[in-house]
Short mmCIF file of C-alpha atoms and ligand atoms in Angstrom, two decimals:
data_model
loop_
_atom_site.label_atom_id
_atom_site.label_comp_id
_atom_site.label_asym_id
_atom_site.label_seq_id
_atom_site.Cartn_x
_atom_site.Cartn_y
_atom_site.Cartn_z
CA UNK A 28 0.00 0.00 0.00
CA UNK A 29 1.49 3.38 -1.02
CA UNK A 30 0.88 6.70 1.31
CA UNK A 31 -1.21 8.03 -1.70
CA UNK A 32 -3.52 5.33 -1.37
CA UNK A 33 -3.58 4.90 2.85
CA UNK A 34 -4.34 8.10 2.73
CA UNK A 35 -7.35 7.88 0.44
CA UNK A 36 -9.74 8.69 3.41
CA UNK A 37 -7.94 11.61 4.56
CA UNK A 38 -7.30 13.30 1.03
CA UNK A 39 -11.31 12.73 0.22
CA UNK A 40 -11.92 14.52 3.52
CA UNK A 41 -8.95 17.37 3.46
CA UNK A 42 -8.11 18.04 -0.33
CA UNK A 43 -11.83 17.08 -1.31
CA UNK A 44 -13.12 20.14 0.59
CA UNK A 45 -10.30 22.20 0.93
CA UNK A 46 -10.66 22.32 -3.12
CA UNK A 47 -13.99 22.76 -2.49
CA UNK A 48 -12.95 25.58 -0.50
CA UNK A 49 -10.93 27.18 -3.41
CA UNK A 50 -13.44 26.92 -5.63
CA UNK A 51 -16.06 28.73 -3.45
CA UNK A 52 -13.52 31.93 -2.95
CA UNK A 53 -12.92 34.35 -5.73
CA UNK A 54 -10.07 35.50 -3.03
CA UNK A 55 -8.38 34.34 0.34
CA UNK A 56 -10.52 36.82 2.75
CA UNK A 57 -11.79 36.53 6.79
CA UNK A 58 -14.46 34.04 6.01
CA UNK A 59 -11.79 32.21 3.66
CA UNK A 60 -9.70 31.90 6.97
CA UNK A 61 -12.20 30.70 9.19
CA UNK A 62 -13.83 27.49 6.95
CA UNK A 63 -10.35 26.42 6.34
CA UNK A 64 -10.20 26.11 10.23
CA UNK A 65 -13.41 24.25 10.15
CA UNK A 66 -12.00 21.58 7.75
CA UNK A 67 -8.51 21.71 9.47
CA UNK A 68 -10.07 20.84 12.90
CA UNK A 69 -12.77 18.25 11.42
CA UNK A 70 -9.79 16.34 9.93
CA UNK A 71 -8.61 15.78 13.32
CA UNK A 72 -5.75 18.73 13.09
CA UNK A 73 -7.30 19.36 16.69
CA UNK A 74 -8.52 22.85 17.34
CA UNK A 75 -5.34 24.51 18.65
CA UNK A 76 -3.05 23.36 16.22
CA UNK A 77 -5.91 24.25 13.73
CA UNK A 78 -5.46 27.71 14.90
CA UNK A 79 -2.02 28.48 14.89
CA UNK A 80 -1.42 26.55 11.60
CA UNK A 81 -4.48 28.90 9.94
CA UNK A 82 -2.04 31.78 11.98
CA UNK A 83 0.72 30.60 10.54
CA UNK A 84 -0.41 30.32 6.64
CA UNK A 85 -2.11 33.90 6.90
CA UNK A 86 1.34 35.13 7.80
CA UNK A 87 2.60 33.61 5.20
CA UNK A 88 0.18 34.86 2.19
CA UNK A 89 0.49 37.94 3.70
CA UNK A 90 4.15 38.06 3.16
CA UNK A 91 3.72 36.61 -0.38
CA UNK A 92 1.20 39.65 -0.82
CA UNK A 93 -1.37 37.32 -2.44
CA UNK A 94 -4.85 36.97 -1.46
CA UNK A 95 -5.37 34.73 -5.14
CA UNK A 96 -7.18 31.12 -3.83
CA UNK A 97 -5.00 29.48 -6.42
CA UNK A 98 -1.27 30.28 -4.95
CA UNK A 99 -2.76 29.13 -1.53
CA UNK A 100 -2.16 25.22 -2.29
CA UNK A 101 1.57 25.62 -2.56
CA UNK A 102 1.53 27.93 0.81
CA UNK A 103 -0.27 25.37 2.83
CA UNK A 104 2.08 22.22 1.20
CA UNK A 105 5.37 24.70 1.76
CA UNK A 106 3.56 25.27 5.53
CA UNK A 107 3.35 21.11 6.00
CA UNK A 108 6.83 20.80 5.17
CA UNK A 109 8.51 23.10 7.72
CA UNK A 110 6.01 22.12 10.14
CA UNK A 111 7.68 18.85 9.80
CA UNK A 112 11.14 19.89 9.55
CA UNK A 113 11.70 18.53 13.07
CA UNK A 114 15.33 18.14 13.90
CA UNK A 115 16.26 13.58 14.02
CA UNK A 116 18.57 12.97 16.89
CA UNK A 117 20.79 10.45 15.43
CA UNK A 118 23.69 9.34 17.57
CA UNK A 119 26.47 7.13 17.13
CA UNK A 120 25.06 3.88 18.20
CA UNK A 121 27.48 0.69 19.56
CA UNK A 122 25.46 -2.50 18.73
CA UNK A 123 23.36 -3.71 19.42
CA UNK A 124 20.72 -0.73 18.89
CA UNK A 125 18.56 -0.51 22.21
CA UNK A 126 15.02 0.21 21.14
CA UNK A 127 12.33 0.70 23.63
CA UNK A 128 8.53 0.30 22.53
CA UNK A 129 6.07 2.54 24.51
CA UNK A 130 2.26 2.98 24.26
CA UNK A 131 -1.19 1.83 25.11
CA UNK A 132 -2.57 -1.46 24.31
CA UNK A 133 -4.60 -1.22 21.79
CA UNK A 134 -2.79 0.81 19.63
CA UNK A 135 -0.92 -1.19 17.02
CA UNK A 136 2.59 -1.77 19.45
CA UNK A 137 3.09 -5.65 18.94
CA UNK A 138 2.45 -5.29 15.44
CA UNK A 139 4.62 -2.53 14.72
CA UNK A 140 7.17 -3.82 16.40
CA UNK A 141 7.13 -7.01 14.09
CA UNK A 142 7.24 -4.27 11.08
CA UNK A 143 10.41 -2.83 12.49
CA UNK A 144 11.71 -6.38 13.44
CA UNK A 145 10.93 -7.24 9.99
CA UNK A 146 12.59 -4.26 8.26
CA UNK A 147 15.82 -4.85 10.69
CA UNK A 148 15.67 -8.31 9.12
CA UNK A 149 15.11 -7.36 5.68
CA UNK A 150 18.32 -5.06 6.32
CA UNK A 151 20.07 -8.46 7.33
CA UNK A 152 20.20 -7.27 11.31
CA UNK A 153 20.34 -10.15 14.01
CA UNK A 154 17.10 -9.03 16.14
CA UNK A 155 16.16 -9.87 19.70
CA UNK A 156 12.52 -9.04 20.65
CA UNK A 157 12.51 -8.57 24.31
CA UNK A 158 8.70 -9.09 26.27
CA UNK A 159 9.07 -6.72 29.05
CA UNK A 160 5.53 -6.46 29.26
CA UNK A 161 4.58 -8.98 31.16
CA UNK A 162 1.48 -8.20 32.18
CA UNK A 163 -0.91 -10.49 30.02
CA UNK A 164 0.80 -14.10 28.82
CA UNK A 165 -1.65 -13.70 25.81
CA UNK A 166 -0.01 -10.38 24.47
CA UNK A 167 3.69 -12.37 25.16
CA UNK A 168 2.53 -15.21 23.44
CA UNK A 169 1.39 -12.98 20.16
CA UNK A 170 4.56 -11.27 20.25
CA UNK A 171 6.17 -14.54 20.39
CA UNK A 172 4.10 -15.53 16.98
CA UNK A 173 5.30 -12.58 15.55
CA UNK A 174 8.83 -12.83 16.58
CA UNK A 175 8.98 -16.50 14.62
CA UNK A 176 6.78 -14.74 11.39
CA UNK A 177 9.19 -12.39 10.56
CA UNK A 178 12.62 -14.21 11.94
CA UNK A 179 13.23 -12.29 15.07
CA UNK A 180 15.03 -14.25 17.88
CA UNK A 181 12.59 -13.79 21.05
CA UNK A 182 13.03 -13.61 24.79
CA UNK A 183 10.54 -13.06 27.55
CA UNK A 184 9.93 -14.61 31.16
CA UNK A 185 6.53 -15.61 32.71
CA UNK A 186 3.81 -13.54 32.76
CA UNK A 187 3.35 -11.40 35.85
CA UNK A 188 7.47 -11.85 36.28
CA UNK A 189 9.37 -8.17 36.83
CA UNK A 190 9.46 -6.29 33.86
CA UNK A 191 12.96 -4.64 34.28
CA UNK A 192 14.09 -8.30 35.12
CA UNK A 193 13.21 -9.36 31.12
CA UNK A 194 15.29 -6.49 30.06
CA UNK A 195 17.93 -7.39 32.25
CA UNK A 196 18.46 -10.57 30.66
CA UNK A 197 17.70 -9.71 26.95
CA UNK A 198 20.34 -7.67 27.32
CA UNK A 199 22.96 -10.36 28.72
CA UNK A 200 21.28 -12.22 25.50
CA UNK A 201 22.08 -9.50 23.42
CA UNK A 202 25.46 -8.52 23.87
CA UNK A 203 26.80 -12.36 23.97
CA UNK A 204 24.48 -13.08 20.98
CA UNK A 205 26.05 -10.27 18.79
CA UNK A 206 22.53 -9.00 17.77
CA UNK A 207 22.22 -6.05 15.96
CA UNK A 208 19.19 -4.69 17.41
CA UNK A 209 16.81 -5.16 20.31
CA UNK A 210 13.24 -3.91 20.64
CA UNK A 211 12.10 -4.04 24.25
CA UNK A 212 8.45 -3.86 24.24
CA UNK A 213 7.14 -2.23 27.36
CA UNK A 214 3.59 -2.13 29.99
CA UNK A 215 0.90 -1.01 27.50
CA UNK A 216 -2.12 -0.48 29.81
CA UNK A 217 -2.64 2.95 31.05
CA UNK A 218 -2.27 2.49 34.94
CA UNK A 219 -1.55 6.10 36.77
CA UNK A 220 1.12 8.23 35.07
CA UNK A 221 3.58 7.24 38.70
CA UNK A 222 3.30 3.86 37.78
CA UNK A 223 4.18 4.11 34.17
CA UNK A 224 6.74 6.39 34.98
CA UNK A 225 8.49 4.07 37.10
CA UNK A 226 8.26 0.87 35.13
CA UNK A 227 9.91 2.89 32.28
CA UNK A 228 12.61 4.51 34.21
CA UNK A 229 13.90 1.44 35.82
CA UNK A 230 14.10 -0.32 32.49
CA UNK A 231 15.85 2.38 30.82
CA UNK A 232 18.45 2.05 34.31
CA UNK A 233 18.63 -1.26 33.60
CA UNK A 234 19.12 -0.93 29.87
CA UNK A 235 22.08 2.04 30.36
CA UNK A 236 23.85 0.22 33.09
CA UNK A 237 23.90 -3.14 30.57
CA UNK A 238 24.97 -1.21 28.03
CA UNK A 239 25.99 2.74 27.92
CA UNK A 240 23.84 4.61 25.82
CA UNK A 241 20.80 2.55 25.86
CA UNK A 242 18.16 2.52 25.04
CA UNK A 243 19.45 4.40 21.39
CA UNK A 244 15.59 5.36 20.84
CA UNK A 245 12.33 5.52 22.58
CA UNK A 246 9.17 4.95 20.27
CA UNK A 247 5.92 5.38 20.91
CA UNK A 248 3.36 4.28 19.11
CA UNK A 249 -0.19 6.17 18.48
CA UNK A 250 -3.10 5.06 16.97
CA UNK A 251 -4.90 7.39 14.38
CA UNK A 252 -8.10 6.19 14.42
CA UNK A 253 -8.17 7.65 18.11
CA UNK A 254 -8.05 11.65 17.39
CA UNK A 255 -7.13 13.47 20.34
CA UNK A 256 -6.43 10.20 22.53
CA UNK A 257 -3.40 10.18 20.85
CA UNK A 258 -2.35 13.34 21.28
CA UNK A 259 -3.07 12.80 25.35
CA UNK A 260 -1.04 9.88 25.42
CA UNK A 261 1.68 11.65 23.42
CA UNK A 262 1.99 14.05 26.04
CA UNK A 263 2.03 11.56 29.12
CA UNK A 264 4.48 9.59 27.95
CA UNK A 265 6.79 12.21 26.54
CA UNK A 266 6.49 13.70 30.33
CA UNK A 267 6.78 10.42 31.79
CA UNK A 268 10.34 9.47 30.23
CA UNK A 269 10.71 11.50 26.63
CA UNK A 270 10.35 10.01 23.19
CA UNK A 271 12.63 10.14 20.93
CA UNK A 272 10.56 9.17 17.44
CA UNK A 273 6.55 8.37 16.65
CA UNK A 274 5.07 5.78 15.05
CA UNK A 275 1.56 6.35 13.81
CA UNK A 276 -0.68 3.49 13.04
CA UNK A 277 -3.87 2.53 11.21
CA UNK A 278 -3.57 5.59 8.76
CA UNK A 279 -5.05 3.21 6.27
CA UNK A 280 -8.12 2.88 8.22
CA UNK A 281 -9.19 6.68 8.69
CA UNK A 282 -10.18 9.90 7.42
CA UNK A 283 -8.34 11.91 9.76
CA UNK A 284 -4.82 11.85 9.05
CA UNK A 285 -4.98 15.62 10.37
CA UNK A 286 -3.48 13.40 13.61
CA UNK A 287 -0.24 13.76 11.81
CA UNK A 288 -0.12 17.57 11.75
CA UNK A 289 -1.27 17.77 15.28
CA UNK A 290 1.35 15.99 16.58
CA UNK A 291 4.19 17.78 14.48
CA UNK A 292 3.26 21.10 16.01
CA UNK A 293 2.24 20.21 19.62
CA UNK A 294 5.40 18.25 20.18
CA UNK A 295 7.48 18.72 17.21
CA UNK A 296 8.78 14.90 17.89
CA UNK A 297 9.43 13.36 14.22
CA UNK A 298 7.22 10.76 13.00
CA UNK A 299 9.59 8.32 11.67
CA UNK A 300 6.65 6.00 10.34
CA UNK A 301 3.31 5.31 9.75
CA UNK A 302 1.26 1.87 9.61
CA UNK A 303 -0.83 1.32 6.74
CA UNK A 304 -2.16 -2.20 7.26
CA UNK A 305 -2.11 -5.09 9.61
CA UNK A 306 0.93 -7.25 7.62
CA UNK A 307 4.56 -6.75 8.45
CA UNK A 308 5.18 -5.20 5.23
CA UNK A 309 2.64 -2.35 5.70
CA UNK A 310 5.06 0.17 7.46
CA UNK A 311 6.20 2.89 5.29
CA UNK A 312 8.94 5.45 6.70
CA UNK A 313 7.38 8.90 7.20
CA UNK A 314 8.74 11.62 5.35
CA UNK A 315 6.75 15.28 5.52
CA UNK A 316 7.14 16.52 2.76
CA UNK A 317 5.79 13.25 0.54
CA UNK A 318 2.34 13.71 3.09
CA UNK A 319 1.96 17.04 2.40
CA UNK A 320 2.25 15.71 -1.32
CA UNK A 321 0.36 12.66 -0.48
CA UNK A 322 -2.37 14.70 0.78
CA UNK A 323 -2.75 17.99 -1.81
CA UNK A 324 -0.53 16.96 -4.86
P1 GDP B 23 -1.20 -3.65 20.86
O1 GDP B 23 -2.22 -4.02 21.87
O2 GDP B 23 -0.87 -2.20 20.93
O3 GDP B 23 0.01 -4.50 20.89
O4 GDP B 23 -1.91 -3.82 19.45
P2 GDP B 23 -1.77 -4.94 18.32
O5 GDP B 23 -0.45 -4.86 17.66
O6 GDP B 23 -2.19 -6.25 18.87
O7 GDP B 23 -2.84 -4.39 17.27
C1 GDP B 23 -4.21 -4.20 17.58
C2 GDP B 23 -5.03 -4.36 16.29
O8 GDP B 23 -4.71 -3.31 15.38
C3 GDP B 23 -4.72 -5.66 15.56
O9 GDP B 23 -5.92 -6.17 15.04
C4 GDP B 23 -3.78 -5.21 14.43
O10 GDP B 23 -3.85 -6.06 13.31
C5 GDP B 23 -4.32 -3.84 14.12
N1 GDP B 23 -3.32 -2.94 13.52
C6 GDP B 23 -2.08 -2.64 13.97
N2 GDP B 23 -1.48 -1.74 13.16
C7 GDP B 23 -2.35 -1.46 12.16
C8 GDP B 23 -2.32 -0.59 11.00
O11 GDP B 23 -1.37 0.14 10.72
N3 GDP B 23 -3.44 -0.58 10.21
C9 GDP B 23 -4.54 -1.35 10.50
N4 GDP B 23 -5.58 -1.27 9.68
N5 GDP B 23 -4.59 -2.15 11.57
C10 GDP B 23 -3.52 -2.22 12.40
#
């Protein structure tokens, strides 16, 4: 599945009416200003982000002195791609790569972390899929399936066993094993933020003291479909112990791919990919400027 086509939904609902729009205006003027806001914050843009970004592309006709509905599509695609200009922390990384997997159940985290595992192997990487949620033996056992599927080695304890205490020992498994990579998948239910934030922290001890510098990356994963849920959970866990990179699922499924411009400019933490389907291959690496294409070109 290609973005153009995930996106199908979300270009009927933003480029269908924001050419609608266009059409309806003989020029960009005060009422122009204010439907655009209406579509941006029915897409799911939310209604502050909505706002500034309507701010922001008013500035920005005004400095290219045109108020001429038919230079406005190239503003608003020029607007997308600085809005996602957000700076990539990429560090020097000694294997193997520590990757730790945050989010709620629910959201698409098992299965994207079989995409990634399954990229990693594509790349020819040794992978280790750690279960250091070990809440529910069900959700270890379908990570377990997945680990096999796409050729991931896998390593996990009981259920109910001490999360930090899985991570302790993938990480002994790792760095004798030679792997390449490791994603540690992490609590996914939404107990109170103290909780959460002390689960993560003493993994991410336990990860540095194993091996300086882990964990490399910390991504969460959001689900699309679930508006400005996702955007509250963003903020949680990048309070409760930072994230480094996004991963946005079920784009396929929605309208409202607006989610992705939310979270650019209320946390300005890159979106590295998107999910576009339930199989391992449907992960495509996010890149700004091909949305903003994907959605108005
Ligand atoms: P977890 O509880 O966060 O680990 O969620 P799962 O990985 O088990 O996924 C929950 C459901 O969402 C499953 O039915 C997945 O197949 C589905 N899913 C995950 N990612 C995507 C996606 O990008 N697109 C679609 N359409 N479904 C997805």
């Amino acid at each position: 599945l290609k973005l153009t086509e995930g996106l199908a939904r979300t270009r009927e609902q933003i480029t269908g009416r924001i050419d609608a729009l266009l059409a309806s205006h003989g020029r960009i003027d005060a009422q122009f200003w204010e439907e655009l806001e209406e579509i941006l914050i029915m897409a799911d843009v939310g209604f502050e982000p909505a706002m500034q970004l309507t701010g922001r592309l008013k500035e920005r006709a005004r400095k290219a002195g045109t108020d001429d509905p038919a230079a406005f599509r190239d503003l608003l695609r020029e607007e997308l791609q600085d809005i996602f200009r957000a700076p990539r922390r990429i560090a020097a990384v000694t294997p193997p790569e520590v990757v730790l997997m945050i989010g709620v159940n629910g959201v698409g985290k098992t299965t994207t972390i079989a995409k990634l595992a399954h990229r990693a192997r594509m790349q020819g990487k040794k992978v280790l899929i750690a279960a250091a949620d070990t809440f529910r033996a069900a959700a270890i056992e379908q990570l377990e399936v997945w680990a096999k599927r796409v050729g991931a080695d896998f390593h996990a304890k009981s259920a109910g066993s001490d999360p930090a205490a899985v991570a302790f020992e993938a990480m002994d498994v790792a760095l004798e094993g030679g792997y390449d990579i490791v994603f540690v998948d992490t609590a996914g239910r939404l107990h109170t933020k103290v909780n959460l934030m002390e689960e993560l922290h003493k993994i991410r001890r336990i990860l540095e003291r194993k091996h300086p510098g882990a964990p490399h990356r910390s991504i969460l994963v959001i689900d699309a479909t679930t508006g400005q849920n996702a955007l509250s959970q963003t903020k949680l866990f990048n309070e409760a112990c930072g994230v480094d990179e996004i991963v946005l699922t079920k784009l396929d499924g929605t309208a409202k791919g607006g989610i992705v411009v939310a979270v650019a400019m209320q946390f300005g933490i890159p979106i590295t990919f998107v999910g576009l389907g339930e199989k391992m291959e449907d992960l495509r690496p996010f890149d700004g400027g091909d949305f903003a294409l994907a959605l108005l070109g």
